[in-house]
Amino acid sequence: MEEAEEEKKDEADYKRLHTFPLIRHSDMPEEMRVETMELCVTACEKHATNNESAAKMIKETMDKRFGSSWHVVIGEGFGFEITHEVKNLLYMFFGGSLAVCVWKCS
């Protein structure tokens, strides 16, 4: 019983330590990257229990701000290979193990 409680405490501490966004790769211009990163953090915090809603919020906002054809994937365990427009990709981690990939493909 104590071991299970200790594991939960360790996991909570790990997630608390890694609440900042960590950009893995981006070729976006600085201003777009910062705005997109802040949008991703806001969406993931607002919809902490529903990745689908967070992805929808990010996609709809990116479509309005930077034109249509944006795609978003959010999750903890996935692989991907994508084709994207140059200077329109952001791949980041947030909240410990949550990965967010945002890209534009026309």
XYZ file of C-alpha atoms in Angstrom:
106
model
C 0.000 0.000 0.000
C 2.780 2.418 0.902
C 4.668 1.626 -2.316
C 1.661 2.541 -4.477
C 1.240 5.837 -2.627
C 4.973 6.537 -2.990
C 4.825 5.849 -6.761
C 1.876 8.241 -7.161
C 3.751 10.901 -5.191
C 6.883 10.426 -7.325
C 4.841 10.689 -10.547
C 3.101 13.846 -9.307
C 6.470 15.370 -8.368
C 7.882 14.479 -11.814
C 4.949 16.104 -13.609
C 5.191 19.188 -11.399
C 8.881 19.566 -12.261
C 8.175 19.308 -15.994
C 5.299 21.739 -16.404
C 7.284 24.077 -18.627
C 7.105 23.641 -22.404
C 10.131 21.979 -23.986
C 10.494 22.532 -27.722
C 11.905 19.436 -29.406
C 11.943 20.869 -32.932
C 10.561 23.927 -34.681
C 11.252 25.702 -37.933
C 8.649 28.438 -37.330
C 9.648 32.092 -37.228
C 10.271 33.289 -33.655
C 7.026 35.251 -33.267
C 4.848 32.426 -34.616
C 6.678 29.841 -32.497
C 6.171 31.781 -29.263
C 2.494 32.383 -30.023
C 1.929 28.723 -30.945
C 3.771 27.467 -27.871
C 1.681 29.691 -25.588
C -1.497 28.510 -27.338
C -0.487 24.857 -26.837
C 0.208 25.382 -23.134
C -3.115 27.200 -22.649
C -5.087 24.498 -24.490
C -3.373 21.627 -22.637
C -3.989 23.278 -19.272
C -7.607 24.182 -20.087
C -8.405 20.683 -21.411
C -6.064 18.676 -19.151
C -8.280 15.584 -19.255
C -9.310 15.751 -22.921
C -6.539 15.819 -25.544
C -9.083 15.852 -28.373
C -10.608 19.135 -27.139
C -7.142 20.646 -26.664
C -6.129 19.668 -30.211
C -9.362 21.088 -31.617
C -8.812 24.384 -29.782
C -5.248 24.655 -31.124
C -6.234 23.751 -34.691
C -9.150 26.195 -34.850
C -7.060 29.025 -33.403
C -4.136 28.349 -35.771
C -6.530 28.252 -38.757
C -7.900 31.680 -37.777
C -4.525 33.307 -37.049
C -2.303 31.803 -39.740
C -4.629 30.508 -42.474
C -6.202 27.093 -42.939
C -4.780 23.562 -43.217
C -3.228 23.228 -39.730
C -3.044 19.790 -38.106
C -2.519 18.934 -34.422
C -1.626 15.717 -32.588
C -1.525 15.549 -28.781
C -0.754 12.457 -26.714
C 1.652 10.417 -24.636
C 2.549 7.556 -26.953
C 2.614 7.975 -30.698
C 4.954 7.951 -33.637
C 4.592 10.021 -36.748
C 6.081 10.877 -40.080
C 4.633 13.975 -41.727
C 5.076 16.251 -44.689
C 4.735 19.927 -43.825
C 5.246 23.367 -45.279
C 8.627 24.903 -44.512
C 8.573 27.195 -41.450
C 5.271 25.715 -40.226
C 6.193 22.955 -37.747
C 6.305 22.856 -33.934
C 6.987 19.697 -31.928
C 7.088 20.123 -28.147
C 6.629 18.360 -24.825
C 4.549 19.658 -21.937
C 3.457 18.462 -18.510
C 5.938 15.622 -18.189
C 5.075 13.136 -20.922
C 2.553 14.956 -23.111
C 3.753 15.609 -26.672
C 2.210 18.209 -28.984
C 2.876 18.368 -32.721
C 1.459 21.241 -34.801
C 2.068 21.543 -38.533
C 0.639 23.062 -41.693
C 0.226 21.108 -44.887
C -1.574 22.555 -47.880
